[in-house]
CSV table of C-alpha atoms and ligand atoms in Angstrom, one decimal:
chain,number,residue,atom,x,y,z
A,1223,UNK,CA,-58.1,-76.1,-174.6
A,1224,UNK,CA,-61.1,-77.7,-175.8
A,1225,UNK,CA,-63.8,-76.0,-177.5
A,1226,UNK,CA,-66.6,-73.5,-175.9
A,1227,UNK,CA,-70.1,-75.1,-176.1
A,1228,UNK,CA,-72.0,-73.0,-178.7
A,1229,UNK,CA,-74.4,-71.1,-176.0
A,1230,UNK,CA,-71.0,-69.6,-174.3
A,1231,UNK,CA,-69.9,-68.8,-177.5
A,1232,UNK,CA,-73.4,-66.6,-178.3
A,1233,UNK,CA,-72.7,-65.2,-175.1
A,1234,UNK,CA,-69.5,-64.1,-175.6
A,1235,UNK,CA,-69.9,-62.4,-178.9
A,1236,UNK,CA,-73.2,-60.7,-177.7
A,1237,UNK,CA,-71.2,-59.4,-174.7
A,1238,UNK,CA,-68.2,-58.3,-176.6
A,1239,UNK,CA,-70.8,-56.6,-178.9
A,1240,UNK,CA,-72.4,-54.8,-176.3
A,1241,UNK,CA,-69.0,-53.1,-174.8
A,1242,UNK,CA,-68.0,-52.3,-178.2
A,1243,UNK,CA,-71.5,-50.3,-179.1
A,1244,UNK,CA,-71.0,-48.7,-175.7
A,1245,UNK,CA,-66.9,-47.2,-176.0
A,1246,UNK,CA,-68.1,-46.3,-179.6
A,1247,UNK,CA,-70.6,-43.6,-178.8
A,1248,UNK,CA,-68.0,-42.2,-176.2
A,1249,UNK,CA,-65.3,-42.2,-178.0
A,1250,UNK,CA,-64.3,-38.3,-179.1
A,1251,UNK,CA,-60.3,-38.3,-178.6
A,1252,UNK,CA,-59.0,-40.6,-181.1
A,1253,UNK,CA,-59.3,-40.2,-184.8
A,1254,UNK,CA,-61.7,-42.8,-185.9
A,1255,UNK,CA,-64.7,-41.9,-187.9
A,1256,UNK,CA,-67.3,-44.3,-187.1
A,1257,UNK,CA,-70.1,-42.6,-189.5
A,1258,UNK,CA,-70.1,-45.5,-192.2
A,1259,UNK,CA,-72.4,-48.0,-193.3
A,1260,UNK,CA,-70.9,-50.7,-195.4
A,1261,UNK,CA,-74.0,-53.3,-194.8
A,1262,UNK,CA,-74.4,-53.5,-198.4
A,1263,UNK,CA,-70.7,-54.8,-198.7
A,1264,UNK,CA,-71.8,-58.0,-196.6
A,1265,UNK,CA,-71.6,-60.4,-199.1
A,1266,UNK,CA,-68.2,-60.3,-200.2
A,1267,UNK,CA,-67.1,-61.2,-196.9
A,1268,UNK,CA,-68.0,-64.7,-197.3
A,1269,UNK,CA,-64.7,-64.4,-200.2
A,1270,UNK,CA,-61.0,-64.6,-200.1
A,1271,UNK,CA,-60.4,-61.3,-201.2
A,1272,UNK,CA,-56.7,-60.8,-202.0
A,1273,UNK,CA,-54.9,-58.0,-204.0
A,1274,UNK,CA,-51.7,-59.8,-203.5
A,1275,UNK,CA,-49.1,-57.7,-205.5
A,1276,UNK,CA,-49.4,-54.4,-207.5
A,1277,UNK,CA,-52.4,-53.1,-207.8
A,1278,UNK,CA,-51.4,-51.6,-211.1
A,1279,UNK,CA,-50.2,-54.8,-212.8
A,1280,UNK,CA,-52.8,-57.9,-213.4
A,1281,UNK,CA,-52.1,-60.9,-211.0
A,1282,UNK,CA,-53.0,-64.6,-211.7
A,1283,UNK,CA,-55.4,-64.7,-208.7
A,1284,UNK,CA,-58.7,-63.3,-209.4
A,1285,UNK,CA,-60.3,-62.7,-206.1
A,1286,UNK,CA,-59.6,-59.6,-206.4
A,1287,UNK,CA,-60.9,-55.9,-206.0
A,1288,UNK,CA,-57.4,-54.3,-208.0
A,1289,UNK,CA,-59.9,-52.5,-210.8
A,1290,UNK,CA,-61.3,-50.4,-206.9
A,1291,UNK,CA,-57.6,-50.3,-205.5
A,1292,UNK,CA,-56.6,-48.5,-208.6
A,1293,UNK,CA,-60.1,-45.8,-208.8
A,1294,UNK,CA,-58.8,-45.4,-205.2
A,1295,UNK,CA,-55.7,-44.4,-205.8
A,1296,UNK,CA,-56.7,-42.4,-208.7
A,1297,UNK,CA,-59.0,-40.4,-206.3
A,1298,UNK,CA,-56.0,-39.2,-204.1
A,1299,UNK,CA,-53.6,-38.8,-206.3
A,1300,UNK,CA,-56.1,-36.2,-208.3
A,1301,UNK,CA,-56.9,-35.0,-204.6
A,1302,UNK,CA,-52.8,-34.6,-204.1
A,1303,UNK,CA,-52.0,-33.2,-207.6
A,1304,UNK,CA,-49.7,-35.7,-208.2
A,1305,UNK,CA,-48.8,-35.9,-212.1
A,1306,UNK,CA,-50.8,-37.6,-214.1
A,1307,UNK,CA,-48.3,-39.6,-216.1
A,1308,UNK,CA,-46.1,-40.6,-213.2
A,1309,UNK,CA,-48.1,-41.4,-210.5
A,1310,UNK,CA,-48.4,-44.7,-208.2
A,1311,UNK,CA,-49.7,-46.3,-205.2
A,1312,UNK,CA,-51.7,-48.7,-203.0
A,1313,UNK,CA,-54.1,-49.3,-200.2
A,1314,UNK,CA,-51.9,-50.0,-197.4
A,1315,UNK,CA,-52.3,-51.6,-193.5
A,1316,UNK,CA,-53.0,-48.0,-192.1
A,1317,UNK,CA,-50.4,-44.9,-192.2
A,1318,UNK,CA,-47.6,-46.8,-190.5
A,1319,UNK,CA,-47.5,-48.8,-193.3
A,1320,UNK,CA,-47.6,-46.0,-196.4
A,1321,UNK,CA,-44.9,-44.4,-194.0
A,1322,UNK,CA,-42.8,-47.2,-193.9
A,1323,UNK,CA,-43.2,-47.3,-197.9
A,1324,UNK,CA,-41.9,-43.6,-197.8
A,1325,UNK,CA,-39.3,-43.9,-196.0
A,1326,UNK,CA,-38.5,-47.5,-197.9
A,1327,UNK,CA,-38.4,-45.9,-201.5
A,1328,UNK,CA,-36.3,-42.8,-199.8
A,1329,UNK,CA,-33.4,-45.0,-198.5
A,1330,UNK,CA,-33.4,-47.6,-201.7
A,1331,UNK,CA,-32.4,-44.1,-203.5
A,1332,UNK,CA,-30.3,-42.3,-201.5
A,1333,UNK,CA,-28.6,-45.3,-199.1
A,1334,UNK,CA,-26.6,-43.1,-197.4
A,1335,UNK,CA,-28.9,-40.4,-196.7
A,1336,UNK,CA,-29.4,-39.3,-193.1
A,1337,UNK,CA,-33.6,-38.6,-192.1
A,1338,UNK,CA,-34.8,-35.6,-190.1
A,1339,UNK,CA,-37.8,-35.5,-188.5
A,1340,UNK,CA,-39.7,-33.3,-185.8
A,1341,UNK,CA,-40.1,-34.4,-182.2
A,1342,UNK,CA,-44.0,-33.9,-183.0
A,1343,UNK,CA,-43.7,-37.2,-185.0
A,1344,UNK,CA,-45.7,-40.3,-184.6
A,1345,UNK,CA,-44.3,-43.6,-183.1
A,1346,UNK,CA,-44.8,-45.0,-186.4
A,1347,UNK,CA,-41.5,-43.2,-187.9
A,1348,UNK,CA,-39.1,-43.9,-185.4
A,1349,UNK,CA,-39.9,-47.4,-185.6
A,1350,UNK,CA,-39.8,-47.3,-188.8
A,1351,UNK,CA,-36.8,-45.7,-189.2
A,1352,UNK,CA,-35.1,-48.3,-186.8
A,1353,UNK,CA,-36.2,-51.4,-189.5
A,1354,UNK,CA,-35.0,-49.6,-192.3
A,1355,UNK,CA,-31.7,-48.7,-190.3
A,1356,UNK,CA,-31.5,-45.4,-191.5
A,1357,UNK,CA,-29.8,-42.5,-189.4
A,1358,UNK,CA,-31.7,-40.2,-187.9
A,1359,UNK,CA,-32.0,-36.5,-186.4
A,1360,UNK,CA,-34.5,-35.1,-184.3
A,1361,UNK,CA,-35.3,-31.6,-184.9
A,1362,UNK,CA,-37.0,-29.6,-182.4
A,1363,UNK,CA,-40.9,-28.5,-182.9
A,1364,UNK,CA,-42.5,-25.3,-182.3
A,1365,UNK,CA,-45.2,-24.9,-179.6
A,1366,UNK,CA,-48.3,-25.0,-181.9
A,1367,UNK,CA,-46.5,-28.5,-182.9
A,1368,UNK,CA,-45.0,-27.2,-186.1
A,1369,UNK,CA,-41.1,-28.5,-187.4
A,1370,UNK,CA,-39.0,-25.5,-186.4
A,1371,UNK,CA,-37.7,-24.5,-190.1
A,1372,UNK,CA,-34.8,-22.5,-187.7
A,1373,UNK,CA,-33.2,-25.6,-186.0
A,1374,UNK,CA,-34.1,-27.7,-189.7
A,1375,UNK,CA,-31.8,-25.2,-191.5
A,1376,UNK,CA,-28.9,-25.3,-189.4
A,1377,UNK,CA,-29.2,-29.4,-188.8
A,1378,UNK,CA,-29.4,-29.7,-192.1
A,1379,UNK,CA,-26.2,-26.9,-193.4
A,1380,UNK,CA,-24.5,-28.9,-190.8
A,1381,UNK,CA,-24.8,-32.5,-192.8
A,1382,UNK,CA,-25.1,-31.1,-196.2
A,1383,UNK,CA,-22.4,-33.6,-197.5
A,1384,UNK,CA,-25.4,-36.6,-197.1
A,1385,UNK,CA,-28.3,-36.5,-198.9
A,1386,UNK,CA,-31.7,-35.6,-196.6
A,1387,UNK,CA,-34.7,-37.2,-196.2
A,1388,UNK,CA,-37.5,-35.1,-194.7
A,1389,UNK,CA,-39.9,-36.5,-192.8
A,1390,UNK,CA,-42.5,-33.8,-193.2
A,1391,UNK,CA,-45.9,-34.0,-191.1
A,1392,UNK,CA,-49.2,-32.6,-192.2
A,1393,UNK,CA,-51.8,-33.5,-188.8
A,1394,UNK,CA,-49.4,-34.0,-185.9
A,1395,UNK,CA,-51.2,-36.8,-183.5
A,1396,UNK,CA,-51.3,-34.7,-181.1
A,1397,UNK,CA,-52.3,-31.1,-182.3
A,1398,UNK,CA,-52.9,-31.6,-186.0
A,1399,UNK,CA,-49.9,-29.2,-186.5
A,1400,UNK,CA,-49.0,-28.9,-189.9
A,1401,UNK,CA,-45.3,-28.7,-191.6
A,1402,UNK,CA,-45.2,-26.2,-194.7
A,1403,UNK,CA,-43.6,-28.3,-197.7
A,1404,UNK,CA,-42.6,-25.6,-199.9
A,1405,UNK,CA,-40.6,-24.0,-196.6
A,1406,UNK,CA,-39.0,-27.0,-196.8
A,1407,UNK,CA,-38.0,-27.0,-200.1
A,1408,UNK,CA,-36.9,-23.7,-199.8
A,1409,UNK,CA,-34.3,-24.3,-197.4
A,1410,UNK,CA,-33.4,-27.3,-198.9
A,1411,UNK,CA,-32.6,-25.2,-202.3
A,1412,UNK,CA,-30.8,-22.4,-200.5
A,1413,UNK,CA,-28.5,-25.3,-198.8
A,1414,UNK,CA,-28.0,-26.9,-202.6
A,1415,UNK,CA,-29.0,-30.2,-201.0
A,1416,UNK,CA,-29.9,-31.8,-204.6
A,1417,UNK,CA,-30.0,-35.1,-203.3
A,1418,UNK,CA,-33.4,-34.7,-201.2
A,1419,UNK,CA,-36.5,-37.1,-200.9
A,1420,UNK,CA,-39.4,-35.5,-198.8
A,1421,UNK,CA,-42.2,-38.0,-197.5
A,1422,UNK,CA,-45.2,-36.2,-196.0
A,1423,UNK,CA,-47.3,-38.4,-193.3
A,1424,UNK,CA,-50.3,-36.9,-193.9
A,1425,UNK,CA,-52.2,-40.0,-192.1
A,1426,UNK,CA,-54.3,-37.4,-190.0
A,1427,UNK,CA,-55.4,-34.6,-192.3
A,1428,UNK,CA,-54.0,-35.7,-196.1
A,1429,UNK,CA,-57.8,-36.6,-196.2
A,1430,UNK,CA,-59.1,-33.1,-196.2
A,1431,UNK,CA,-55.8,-31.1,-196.5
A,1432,UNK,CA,-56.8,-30.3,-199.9
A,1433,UNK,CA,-60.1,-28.0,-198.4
A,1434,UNK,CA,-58.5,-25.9,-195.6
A,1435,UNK,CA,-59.3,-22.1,-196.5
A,1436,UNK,CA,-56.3,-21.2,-196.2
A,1437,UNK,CA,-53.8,-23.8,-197.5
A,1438,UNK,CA,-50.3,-25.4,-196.1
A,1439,UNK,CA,-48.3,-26.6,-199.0
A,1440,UNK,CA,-47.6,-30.6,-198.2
A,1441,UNK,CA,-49.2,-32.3,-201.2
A,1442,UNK,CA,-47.2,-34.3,-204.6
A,1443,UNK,CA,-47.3,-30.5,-206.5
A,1444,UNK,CA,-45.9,-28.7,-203.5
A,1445,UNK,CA,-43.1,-31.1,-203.4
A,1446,UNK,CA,-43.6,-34.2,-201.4
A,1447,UNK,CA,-42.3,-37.5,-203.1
A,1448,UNK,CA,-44.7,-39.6,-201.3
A,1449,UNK,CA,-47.7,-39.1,-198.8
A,1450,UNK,CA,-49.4,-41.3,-196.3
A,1451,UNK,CA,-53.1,-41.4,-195.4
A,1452,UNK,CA,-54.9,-43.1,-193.1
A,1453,UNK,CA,-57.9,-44.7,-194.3
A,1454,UNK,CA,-60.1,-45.7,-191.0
A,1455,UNK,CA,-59.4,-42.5,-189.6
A,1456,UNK,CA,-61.4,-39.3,-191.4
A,1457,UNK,CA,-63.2,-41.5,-193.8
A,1458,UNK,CA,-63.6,-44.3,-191.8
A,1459,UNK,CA,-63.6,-48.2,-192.2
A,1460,UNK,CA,-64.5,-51.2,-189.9
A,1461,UNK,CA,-60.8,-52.5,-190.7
A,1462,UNK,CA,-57.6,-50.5,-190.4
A,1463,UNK,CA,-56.5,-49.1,-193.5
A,1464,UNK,CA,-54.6,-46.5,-195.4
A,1465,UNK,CA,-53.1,-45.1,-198.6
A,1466,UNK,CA,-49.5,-44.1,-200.1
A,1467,UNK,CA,-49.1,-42.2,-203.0
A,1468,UNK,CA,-45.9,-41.7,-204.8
A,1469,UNK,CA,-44.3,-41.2,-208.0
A,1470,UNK,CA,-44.3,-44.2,-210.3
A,1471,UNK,CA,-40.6,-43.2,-211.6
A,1472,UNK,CA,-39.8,-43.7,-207.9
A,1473,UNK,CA,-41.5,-47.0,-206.9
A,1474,UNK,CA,-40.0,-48.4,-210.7
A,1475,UNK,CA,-36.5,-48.1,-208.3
A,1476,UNK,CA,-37.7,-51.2,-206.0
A,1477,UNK,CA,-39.9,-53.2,-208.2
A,1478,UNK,CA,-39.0,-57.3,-208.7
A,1479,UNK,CA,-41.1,-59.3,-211.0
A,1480,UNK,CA,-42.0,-62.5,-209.1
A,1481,UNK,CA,-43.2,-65.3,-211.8
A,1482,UNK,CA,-45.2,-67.0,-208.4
A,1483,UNK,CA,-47.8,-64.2,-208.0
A,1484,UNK,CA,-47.6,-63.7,-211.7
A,1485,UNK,CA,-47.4,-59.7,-210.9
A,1486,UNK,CA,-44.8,-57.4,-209.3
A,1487,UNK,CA,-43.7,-57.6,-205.7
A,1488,UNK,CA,-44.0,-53.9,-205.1
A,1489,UNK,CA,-45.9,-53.6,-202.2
A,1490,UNK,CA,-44.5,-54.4,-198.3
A,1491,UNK,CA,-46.9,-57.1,-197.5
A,1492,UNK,CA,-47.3,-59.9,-200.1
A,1493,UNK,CA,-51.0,-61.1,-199.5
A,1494,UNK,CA,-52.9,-57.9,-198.9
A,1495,UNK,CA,-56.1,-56.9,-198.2
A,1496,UNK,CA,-58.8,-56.3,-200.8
A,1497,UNK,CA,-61.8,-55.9,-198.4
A,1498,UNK,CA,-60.1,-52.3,-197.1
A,1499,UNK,CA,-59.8,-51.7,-201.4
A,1500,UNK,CA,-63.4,-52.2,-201.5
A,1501,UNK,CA,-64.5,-50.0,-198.3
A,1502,UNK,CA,-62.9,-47.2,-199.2
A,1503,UNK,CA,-63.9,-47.2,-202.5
A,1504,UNK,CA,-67.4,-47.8,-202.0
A,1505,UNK,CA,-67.0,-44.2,-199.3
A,1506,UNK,CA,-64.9,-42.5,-201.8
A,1507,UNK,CA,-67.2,-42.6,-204.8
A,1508,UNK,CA,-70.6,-42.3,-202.5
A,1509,UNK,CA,-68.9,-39.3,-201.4
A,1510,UNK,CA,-66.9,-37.4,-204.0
A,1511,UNK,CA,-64.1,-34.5,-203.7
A,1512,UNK,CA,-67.6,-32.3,-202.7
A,1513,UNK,CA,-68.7,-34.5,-200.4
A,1514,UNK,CA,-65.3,-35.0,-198.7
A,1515,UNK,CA,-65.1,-31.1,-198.6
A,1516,UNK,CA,-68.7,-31.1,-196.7
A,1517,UNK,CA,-67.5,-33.5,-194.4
A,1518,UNK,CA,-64.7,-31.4,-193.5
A,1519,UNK,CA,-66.7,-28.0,-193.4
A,1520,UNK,CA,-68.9,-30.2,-190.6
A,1521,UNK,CA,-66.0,-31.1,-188.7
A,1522,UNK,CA,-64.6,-27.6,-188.7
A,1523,UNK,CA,-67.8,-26.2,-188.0
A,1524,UNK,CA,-68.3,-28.9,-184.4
A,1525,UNK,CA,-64.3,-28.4,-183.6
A,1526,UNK,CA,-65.3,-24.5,-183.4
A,1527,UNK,CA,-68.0,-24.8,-181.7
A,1528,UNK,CA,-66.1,-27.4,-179.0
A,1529,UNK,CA,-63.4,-24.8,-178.5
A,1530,UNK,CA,-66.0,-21.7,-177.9
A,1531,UNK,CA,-67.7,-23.9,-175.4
A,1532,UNK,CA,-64.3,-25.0,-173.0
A,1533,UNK,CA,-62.7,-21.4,-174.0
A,1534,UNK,CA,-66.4,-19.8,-172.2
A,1535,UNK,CA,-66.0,-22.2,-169.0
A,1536,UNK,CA,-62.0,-20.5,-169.0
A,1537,UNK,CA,-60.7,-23.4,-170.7
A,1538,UNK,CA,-57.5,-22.1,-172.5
A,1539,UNK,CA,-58.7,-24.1,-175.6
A,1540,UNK,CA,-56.9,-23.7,-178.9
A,1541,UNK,CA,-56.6,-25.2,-182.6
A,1542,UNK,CA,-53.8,-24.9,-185.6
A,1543,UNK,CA,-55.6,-22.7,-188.2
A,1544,UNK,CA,-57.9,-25.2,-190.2
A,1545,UNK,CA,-57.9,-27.7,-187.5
A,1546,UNK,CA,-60.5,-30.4,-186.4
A,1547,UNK,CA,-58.5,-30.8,-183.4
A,1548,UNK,CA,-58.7,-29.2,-180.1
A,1549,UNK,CA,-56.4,-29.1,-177.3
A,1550,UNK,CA,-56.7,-28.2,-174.1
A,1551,UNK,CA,-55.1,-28.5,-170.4
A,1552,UNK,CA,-55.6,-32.6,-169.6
A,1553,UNK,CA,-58.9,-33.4,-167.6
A,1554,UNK,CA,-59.3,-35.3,-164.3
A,1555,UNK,CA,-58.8,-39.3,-164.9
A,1556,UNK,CA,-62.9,-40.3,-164.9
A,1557,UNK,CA,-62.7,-37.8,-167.7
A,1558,UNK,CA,-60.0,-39.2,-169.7
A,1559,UNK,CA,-61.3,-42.7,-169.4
A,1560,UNK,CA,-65.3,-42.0,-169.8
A,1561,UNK,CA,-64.5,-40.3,-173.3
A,1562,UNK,CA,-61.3,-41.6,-174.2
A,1563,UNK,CA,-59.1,-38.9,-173.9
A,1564,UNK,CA,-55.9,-39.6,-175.2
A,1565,UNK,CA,-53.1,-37.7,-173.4
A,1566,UNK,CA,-49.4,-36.5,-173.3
A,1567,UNK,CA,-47.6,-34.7,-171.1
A,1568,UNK,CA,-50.1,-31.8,-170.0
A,1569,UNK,CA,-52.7,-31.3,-172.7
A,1570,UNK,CA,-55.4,-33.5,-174.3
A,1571,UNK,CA,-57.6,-33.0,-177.5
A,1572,UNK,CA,-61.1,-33.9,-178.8
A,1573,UNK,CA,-60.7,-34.9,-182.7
A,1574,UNK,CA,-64.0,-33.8,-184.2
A,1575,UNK,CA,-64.0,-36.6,-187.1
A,1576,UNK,CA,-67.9,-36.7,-188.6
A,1577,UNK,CA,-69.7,-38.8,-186.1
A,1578,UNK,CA,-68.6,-36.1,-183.0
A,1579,UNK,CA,-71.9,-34.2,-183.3
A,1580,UNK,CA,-72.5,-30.8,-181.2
A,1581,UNK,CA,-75.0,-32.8,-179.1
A,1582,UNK,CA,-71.8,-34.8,-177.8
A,1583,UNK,CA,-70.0,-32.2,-176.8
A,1584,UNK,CA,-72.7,-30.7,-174.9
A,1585,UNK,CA,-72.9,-34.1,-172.9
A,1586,UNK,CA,-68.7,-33.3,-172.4
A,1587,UNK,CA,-69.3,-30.1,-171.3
A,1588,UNK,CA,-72.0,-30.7,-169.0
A,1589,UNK,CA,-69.3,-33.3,-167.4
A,1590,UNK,CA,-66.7,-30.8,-167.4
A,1591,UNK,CA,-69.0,-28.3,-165.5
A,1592,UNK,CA,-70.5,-31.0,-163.1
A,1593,UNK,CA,-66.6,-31.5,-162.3
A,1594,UNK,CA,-65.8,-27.7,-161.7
A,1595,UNK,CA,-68.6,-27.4,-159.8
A,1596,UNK,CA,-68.1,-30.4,-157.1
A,1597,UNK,CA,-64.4,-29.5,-156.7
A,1598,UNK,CA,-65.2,-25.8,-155.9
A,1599,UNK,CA,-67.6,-27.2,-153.4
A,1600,UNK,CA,-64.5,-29.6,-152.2
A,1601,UNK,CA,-62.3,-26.6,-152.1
B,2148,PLP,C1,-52.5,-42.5,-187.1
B,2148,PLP,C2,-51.3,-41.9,-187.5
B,2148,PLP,C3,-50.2,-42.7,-188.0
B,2148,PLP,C4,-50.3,-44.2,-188.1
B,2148,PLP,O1,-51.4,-44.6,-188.8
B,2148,PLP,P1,-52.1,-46.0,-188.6
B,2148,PLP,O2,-53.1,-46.0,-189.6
B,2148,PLP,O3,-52.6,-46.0,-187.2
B,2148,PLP,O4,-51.0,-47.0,-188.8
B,2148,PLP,C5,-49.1,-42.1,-188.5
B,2148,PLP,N1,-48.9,-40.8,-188.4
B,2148,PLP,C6,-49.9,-40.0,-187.9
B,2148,PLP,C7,-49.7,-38.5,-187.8
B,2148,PLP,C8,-51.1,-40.5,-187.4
B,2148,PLP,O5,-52.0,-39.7,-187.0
């Protein structure tokens, strides 16, 4: 292929451009905050920006952001109550990523261990599970989404000769269901299964887990060995991102020193990116724990207000306790496709992440009620 001639080119970006400004202002279903301004970041993209390595342990290459990776990772693992002598992490590829860490560091210390996870799970985890060649149970979920603890138990008395590895979930894609940790650990002590490892993919909600009014025990205190966060998603970032945060005990299991990098190959990827470092730090310490906990309060506050609205039409609408998620029956196909609707099976959701405003959801509903009203004149 030769190359375009520079006016196609100018053309081409202008129109890709102006489809992307358009789905953005429509787009309420999926989790992606799109409330950020990083235009005073412009100038370090015109650098190779590599944290190649550990973030925690100096590298010979010096375009770096590490000194921002490591206040990130401070942030959360304050925000997680990890301890503060044995703590570790890094800014990941998104939450498939810190899950496949999880699950990574789980197998390299109990090789034989068998992983249970609910059917609520994301796509991320089986796949991962399937590189990592670990075995695997599914354990049924309740309606709201939730693991149920019942059908855990008795998987788990059945193969308490292996050790376990729990998959734990704290914002299910699908109805930001949330599994209780110290449940968990409960049954896990009354089986004396001391050979556990719990990972919590907390890629949805580990973000603002921290605020809900009335807490569900996931975080490093409550038990979990290591937790996954998106970073594009309720914070938002123009590149895909995310966060693990584990114990630094644990990650010392898999660490090699490689004399080429000059630093310790720790991480999954090699080469890694230190633009998505310098995003989120730049959110992070604009915004603080208190201005993390507003942002939530907002999003609470519209994902409320969404559900009044669909539950006064006779929408059966509904949303876990603490939930910026709401689900309801799944909508006609222009619907699904104007506002980008994700569905499964029967239901849909909205995900109220900062940008979805109230003003937006009046322009759904006033869709939704258009809609009722021509098919009751069809009928
Ligand atoms: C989004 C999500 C993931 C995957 O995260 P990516 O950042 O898209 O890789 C994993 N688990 C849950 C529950 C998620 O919502």
């Amino acid at each position: 292929m030769t190359c375009l001639p520079h006016s196609n080119i100018k053309d081409q970006l202008e129109e890709t451009l102006k489809k992307i400004k358009e789905a953005n202002q429509l787009s309420i279903g999926y989790p992606i905050s799109k409330d950020f301004d990083y235009s005073p970041l412009f100038e370090f993209l015109n650098y190779p920006i590599n944290n190649l390595g550990d973030p925690f342990v100096d590298s010979t290459y010096k375009v770096q952001t590490r000194d921002m990776e490591r206040d990130v990772i401070d942030f959360f693992a304050h925000l997680l109550r990890a301890n503060k002598d044995d703590y570790w992490g890094y800014v990941t590829n998104g939450g498939s990523e810190s899950n496949l860490y999880g699950l990574y560091i789980a197998r390299e210390l109990y090789p034989k261990a068998m992983v249970y996870y609910s059917e609520s799970t994301h796509y991320s985890v089986k796949k991962n599970i399937q590189l990592l060649n670990i075995p695997s149970i599914v354990i049924r979920s309740n309606d709201n989404g939730e693991i149920d603890y019942d059908d855990l138990q008795n998987t788990l008395q059945y193969n308490r000769h292996l050790p376990a590895i729990i998959l734990s979930n704290f914002g299910t894609t699908m109805k930001e269901a949330k599994d209780d940790v110290s449940k968990i650990k409960s049954i896990l002590k009354k089986l004396a299964i001391q050979d556990h490892y719990i990972h919590c993919d907390a890629a949805l909600s580990g973000a603002y887990g921290a605020f809900l009014e009335n807490r569900i025990p996931f975080d490093i205190a409550d038990g979990a060995d290591s937790i996954s966060i998106s970073g594009h998603k309720f914070i938002g970032s123009p590149i895909p991102c995310g966060v693990v945060i584990t114990k630094r005990s644990l990650r010392d299991r898999v660490s090699k020193s490689v004399s080429y990098i000059g630093t310790l190959d720790t991480t999954i990827t090699g080469s890694r990116n230190g633009h998505s470092a310098l995003f989120l730090w730049y959110a992070l310490m604009h915004l603080g724990v208190d201005g993390l906990k507003s942002r939530y309060d907002n999003a609470l506050e519209v994902a409320e207000y969404c559900k009044a609205k669909l539950q006064h039409l006779g929408i059966p609408a509904w949303s876990n306790p603490g939930a910026i998620t709401v689900v309801f029956p799944k909508t006609s196909e222009a619907l699904k496709q104007k506002w980008q609707l994700a569905t499964e099976e029967h239901i849909t959701h909205i995900i109220c992440m900062s940008n979805v405003t109230k003003s937006q959801i009046d322009l759904f509903i006033e869709d939704v009620v258009l809609e009722m009203e021509n098919n009751r004149v069809l009928a």
